[in-house]
Coordinates of C-alpha atoms and ligand atoms in Angstrom, one line a residue:
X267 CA 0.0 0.0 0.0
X268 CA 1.6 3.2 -1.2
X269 CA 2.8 6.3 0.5
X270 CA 1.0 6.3 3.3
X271 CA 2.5 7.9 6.7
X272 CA 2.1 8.2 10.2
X273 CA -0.5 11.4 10.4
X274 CA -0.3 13.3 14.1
X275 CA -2.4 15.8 12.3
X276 CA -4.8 17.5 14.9
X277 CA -7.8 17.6 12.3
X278 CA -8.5 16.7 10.3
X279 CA -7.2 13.9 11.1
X280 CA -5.9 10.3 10.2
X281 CA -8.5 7.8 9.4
X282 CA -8.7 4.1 9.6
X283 CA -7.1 2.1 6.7
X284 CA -9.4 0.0 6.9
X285 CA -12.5 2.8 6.5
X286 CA -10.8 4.1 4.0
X287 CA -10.7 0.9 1.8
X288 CA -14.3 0.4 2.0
X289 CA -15.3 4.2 0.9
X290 CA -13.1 3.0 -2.5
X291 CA -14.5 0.5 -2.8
X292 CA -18.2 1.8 -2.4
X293 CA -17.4 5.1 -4.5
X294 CA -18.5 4.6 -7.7
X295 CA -21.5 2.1 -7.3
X296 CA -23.0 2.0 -3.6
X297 CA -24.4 -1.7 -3.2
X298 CA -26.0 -1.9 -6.3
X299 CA -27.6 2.0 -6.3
X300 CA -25.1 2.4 -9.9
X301 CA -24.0 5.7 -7.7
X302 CA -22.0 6.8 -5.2
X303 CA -23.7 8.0 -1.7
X304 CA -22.5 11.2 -2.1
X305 CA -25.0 11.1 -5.8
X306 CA -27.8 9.7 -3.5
X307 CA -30.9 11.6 -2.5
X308 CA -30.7 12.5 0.5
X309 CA -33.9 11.4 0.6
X310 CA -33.5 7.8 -1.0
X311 CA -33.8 4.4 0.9
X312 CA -30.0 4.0 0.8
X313 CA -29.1 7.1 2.4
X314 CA -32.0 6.9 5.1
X315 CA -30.6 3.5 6.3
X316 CA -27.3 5.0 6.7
X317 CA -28.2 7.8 8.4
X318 CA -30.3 5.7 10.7
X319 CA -27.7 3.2 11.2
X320 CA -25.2 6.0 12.2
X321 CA -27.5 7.1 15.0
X322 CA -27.8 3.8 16.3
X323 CA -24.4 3.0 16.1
X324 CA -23.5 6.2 18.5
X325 CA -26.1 5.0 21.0
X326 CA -24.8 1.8 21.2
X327 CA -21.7 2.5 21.7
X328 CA -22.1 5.2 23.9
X329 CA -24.4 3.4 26.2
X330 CA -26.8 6.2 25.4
X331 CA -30.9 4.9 25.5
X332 CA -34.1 6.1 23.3
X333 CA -33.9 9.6 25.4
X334 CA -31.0 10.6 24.1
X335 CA -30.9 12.1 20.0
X336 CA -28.3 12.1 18.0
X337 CA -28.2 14.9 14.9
X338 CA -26.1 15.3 12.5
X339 CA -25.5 18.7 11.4
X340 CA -23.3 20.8 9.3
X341 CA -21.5 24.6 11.0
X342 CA -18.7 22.8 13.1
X343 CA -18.6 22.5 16.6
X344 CA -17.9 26.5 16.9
X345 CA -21.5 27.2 15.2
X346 CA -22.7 25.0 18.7
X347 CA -20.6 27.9 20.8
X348 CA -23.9 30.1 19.8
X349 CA -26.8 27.3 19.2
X350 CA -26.3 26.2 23.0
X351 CA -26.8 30.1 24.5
X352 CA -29.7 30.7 21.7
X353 CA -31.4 27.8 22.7
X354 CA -30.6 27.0 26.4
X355 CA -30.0 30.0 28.1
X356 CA -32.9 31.7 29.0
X357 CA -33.3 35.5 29.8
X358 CA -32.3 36.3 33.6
X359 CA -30.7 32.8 33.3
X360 CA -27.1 32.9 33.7
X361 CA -25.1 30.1 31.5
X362 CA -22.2 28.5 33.5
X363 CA -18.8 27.9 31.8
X364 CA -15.1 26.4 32.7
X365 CA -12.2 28.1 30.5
X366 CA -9.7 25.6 29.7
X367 CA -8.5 27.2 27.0
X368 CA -9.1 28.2 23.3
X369 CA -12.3 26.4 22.1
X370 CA -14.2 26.9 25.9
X371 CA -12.8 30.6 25.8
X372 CA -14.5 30.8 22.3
X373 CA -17.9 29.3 23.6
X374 CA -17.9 31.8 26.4
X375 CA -17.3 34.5 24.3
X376 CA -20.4 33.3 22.2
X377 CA -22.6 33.4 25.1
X378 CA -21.8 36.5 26.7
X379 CA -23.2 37.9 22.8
X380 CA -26.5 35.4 23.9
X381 CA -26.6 36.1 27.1
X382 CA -25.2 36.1 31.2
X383 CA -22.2 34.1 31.4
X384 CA -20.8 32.8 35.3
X385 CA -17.3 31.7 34.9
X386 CA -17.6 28.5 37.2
X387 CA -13.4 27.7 36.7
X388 CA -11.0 28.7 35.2
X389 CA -7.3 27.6 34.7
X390 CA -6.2 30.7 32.7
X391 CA -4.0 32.4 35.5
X392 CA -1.7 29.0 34.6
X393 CA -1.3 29.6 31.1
X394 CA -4.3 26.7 30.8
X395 CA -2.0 24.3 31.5
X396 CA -4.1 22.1 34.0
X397 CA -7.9 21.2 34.8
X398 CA -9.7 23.2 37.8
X399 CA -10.3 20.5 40.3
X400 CA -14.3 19.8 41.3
X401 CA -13.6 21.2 44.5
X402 CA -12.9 24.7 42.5
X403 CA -16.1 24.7 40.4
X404 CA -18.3 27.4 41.5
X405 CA -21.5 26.6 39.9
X406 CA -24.5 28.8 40.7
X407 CA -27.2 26.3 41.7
X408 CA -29.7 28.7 39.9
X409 CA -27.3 28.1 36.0
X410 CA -29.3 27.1 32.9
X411 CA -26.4 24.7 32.7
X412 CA -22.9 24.1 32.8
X413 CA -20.6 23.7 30.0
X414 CA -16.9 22.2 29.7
X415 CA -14.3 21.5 26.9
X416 CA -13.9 17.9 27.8
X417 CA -10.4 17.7 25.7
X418 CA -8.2 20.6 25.3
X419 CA -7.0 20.0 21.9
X420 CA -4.5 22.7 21.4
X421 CA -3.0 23.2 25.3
X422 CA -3.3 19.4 25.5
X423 CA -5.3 19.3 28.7
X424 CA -8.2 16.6 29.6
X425 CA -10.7 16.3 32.2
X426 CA -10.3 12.8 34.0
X427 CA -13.4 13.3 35.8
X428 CA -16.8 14.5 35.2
X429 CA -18.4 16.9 36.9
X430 CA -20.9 17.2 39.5
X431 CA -23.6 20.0 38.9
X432 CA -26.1 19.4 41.5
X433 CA -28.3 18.7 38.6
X434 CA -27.8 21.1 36.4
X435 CA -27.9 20.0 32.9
X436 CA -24.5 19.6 32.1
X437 CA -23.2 19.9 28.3
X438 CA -19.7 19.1 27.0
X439 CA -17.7 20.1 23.6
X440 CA -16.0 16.6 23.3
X441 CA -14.7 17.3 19.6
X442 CA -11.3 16.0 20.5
X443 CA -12.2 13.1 22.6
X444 CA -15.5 11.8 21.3
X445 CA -15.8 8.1 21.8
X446 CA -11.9 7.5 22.9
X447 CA -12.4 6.0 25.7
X448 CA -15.1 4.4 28.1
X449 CA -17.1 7.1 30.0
X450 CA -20.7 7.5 31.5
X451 CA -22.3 9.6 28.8
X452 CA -25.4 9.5 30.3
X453 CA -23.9 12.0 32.8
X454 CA -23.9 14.8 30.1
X455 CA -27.1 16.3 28.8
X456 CA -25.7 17.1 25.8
X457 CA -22.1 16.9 24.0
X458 CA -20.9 17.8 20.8
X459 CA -17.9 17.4 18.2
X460 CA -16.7 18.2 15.1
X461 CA -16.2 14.6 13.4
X462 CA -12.6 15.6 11.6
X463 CA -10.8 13.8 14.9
X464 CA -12.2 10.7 16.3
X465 CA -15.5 10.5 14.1
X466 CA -14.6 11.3 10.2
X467 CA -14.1 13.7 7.4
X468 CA -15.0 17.8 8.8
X469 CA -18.1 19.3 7.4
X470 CA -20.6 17.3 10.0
X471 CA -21.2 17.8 13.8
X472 CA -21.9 15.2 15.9
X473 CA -24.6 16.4 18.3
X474 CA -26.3 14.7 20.9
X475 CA -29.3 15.6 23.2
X476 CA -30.9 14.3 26.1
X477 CA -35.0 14.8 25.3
X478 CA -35.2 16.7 29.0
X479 CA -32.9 19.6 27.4
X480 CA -34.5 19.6 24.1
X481 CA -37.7 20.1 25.7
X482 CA -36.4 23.5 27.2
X483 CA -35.5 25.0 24.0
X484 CA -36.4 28.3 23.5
X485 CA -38.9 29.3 21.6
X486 CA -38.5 32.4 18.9
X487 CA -35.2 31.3 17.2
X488 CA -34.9 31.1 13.1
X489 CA -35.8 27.6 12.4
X490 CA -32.4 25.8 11.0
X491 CA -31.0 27.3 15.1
X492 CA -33.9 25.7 16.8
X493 CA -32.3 22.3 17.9
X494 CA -35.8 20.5 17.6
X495 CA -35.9 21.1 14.0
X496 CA -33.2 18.6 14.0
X497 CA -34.9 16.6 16.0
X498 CA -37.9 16.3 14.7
X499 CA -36.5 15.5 11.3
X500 CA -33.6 12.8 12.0
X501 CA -31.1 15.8 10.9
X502 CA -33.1 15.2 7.4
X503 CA -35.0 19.2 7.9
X504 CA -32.6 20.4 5.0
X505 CA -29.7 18.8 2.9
X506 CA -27.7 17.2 5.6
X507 CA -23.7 16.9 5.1
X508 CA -24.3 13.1 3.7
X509 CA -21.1 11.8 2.8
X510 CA -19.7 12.9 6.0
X511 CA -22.4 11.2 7.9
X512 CA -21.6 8.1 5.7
X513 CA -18.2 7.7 6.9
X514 CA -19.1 8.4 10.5
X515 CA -21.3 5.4 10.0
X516 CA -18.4 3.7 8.7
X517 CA -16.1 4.8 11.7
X518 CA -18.4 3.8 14.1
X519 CA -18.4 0.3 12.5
X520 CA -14.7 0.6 13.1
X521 CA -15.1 0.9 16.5
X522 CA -17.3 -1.7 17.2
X523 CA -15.4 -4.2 15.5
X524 CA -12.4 -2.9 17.5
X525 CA -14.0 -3.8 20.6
X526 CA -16.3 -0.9 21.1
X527 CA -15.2 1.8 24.0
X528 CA -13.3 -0.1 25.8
X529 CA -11.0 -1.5 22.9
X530 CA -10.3 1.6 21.4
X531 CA -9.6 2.8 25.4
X532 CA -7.1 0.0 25.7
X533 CA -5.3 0.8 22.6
X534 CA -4.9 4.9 23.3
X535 CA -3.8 4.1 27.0
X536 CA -0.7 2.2 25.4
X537 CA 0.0 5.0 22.5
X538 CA -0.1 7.6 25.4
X539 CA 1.7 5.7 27.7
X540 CA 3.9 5.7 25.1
X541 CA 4.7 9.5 24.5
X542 CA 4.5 10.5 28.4
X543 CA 6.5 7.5 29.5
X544 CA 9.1 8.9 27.2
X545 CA 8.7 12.9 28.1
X546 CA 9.3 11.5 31.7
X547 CA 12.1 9.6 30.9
X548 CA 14.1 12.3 30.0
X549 CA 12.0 15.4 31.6
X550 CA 15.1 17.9 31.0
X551 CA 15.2 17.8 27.4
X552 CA 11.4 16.6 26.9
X553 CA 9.2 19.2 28.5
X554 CA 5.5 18.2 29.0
X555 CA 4.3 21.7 30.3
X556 CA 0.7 20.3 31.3
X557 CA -0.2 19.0 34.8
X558 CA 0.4 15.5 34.8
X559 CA -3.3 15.2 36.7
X560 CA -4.6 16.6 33.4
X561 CA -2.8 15.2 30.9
X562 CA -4.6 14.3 27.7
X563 CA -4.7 11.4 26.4
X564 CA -5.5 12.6 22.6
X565 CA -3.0 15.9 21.9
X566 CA 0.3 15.7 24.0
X567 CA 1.9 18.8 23.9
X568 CA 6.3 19.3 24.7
X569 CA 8.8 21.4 24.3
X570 CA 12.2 20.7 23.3
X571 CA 15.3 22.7 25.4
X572 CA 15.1 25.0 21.6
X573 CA 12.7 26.3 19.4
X574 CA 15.3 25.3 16.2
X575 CA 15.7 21.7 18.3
X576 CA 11.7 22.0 17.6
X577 CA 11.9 22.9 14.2
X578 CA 14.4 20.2 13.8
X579 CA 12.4 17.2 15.3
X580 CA 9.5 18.4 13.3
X581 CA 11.7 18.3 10.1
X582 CA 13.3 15.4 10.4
X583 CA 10.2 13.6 12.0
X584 CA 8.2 14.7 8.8
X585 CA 11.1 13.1 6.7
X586 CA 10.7 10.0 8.5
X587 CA 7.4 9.6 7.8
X588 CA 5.5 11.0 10.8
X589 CA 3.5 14.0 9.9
X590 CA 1.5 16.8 11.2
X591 CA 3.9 17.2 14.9
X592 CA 3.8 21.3 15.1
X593 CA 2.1 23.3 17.7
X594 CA -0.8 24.7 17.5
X595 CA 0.2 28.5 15.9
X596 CA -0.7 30.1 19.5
X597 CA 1.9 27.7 21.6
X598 CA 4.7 26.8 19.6
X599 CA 6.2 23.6 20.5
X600 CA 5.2 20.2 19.3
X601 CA 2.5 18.4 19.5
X602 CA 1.1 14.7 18.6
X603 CA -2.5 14.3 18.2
X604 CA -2.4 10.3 19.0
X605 CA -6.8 10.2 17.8
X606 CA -8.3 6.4 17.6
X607 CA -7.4 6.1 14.0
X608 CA -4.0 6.5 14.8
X609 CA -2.5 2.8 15.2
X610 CA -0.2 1.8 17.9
X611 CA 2.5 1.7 15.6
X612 CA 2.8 5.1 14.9
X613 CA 3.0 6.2 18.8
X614 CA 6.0 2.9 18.9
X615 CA 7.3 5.0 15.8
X616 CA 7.3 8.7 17.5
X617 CA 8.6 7.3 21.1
X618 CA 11.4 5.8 19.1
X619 CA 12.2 8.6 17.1
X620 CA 12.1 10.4 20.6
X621 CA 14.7 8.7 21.6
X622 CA 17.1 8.5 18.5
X623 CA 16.5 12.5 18.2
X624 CA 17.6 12.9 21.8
X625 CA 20.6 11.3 21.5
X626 CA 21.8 12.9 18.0
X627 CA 21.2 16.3 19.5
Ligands
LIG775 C1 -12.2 21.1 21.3 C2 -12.6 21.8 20.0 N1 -13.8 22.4 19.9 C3 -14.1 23.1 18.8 C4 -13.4 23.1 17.7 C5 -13.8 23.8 16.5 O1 -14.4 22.9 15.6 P1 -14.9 23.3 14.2 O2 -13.7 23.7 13.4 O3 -15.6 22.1 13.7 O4 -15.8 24.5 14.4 C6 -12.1 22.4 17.7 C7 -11.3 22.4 16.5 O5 -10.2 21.9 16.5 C8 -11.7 21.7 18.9 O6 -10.6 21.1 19.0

């Protein structure tokens, strides 16, 4: 199989093999259809089973039961930033957030345009380089909800817990950590992601509500920003992103057959392991900045005792065939984005080169 490299690329993001295989295979004739899905109706037998299948398939894995929708929507997980104030926060309501960084920091900015906005944590004094405890939340009993960034994608920070609200409805960006490991997902009341890491191609939005929130949608908002539209239509109200949701179907297969949750959990434990197990190895000259508490277990982000030593492992690690290991722009550094597509090979292949790189330099 040709040309193909390690990809540490944050999103999009490497696929399986294996997924991609059977979208060549299906490209040009669809079982039978003389078509491609992407040259389906939207509205044909074929694309309705797909589409149904992929909500099922995220339910079942997820643990999730018939009170729980799933939508698939186009917009990206930033439109969301704005739908969840419009729709959720009510006048004299205040919505609760924790800044952990870049994409919560962009939510909250979203719903301070909406709305009130109570800052219930923050980690932002620290250069967002750890996750406020529970014990530091300060959630106003009184919130229309709370909302976290479960994975910190560009500081590289995870929560490792999930938080208590008091029974608030609690609703979590999981873009970067959507169905990577086992977790109670009937905790959240809603949770959302971009599928260009751990779900597929960008262009669809994963978006899951609990029917008790999507009853308390507000009234008064243009139709394609009223959550229940989607929800009323099975995310089929206007010209949904279809190929996209095709391959998350596809990926979702993918997990199952790798053992659902807690395969795919038992494989990115190793890769991280990995990566850390070599940062603390030789914690002079790799330097994990973020708590080890909060560590996450998707993006890990180090510096190297130089920003040309950087530039070099970058180099010379694209060369090698492992791609896609800069910083975000904002942080510098390097960063490997070890998603569930990624195989346990390429984290072997990154530790390794680790090692060789520390050694020549
Ligand atoms: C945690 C998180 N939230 C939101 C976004 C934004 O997603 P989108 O580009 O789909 O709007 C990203 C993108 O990387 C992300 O990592």
């Amino acid at each position: 199989m040709a040309n193909r490299v390690f990809n540490f690329n944050p999103g999009p993001s490497t696929l399986p093999l294996e997924v991609l295989e059977i979208v060549k295979g299906e490209l040009l004739d669809y079982l039978g259809s003389g078509m491609s899905i992407m040259e389906s109706s939207h509205r044909s037998p074929e694309f309705d089973e797909v589409n149904n299948q992929a909500m099922a398939l995220a339910k079942e894995i997820m643990g999730l039961g018939d009170d729980y929708k799933v939508l698939f929507i186009g917009g990206g997980a930033s439109s969301q930033f704005a739908l969840i104030p419009m729709n959720f926060l009510p006048e004299g309501k205040t919505g609760a957030y924790v800044d952990t960084g870049t994409w919560s920091t962009k939510a909250i900015k979203e719903a301070q345009i909406i709305g009130k906005m109570h800052l219930a944590g923050s980690s932002k004094d620290d250069g967002y380089m750890f996750i406020p405890k529970q014990a530091d939340l300060d959630i106003p009993g009184d919130a229309a909800y709370l909302h976290i960034t479960t994975n910190n994608t560009i500081k590289g920070t995870q929560y490792q817990y999930i938080p208590e609200t008091g029974g608030l409805p609690l609703i979590a960006d999981m873009s970067s950590d959507i169905c990577s490991r086992q977790f109670d997902y009937t905790k959240f009341d809603m949770f959302y992601a971009g599928a260009q890491k751990n779900l597929g191609p960008s262009g669809v939005v994963m978006v899951v509500i609990k029917d008790s929130l999507l009853e308390k949608c507000k009234d008064g908002n243009p139709t394609m920003f009223d959550y229940r539209t989607h929800a009323a239509k099975n995310s089929l109200f206007n010209t949904p992103p279809a190929f996209g949701i095709y391959m998350v179907k596809l990926i979702l297969e993918w997990i199952k057959k790798q053992g659902g949750l807690a395969g795919v959990e038992k494989i990115n434990q190793q890769k991280k392991d990995l990566i850390y197990g070599m940062i603390d190895k030789h914690p002079d000259y790799f330097k994990g900045p973020v708590a080890k508490d909060s560590r996450s277990w998707m993006n890990i982000t180090l510096r190297l005792p130089s920003e040309d030593l950087e530039k070099k492992f970058i180099a010379e690690g694209k060369a090698a065939g492992l791609v896609g290991l800069k910083g975000h722009r904002s942080v510098g550094g390097v960063r490997v984005s070890i998603y569930n597509a990624l195989p346990l090979e390429g984290a072997k292949a990154v530790a390794d080169f680790m090692e060789a790189f520390k050694k020549a330099n």
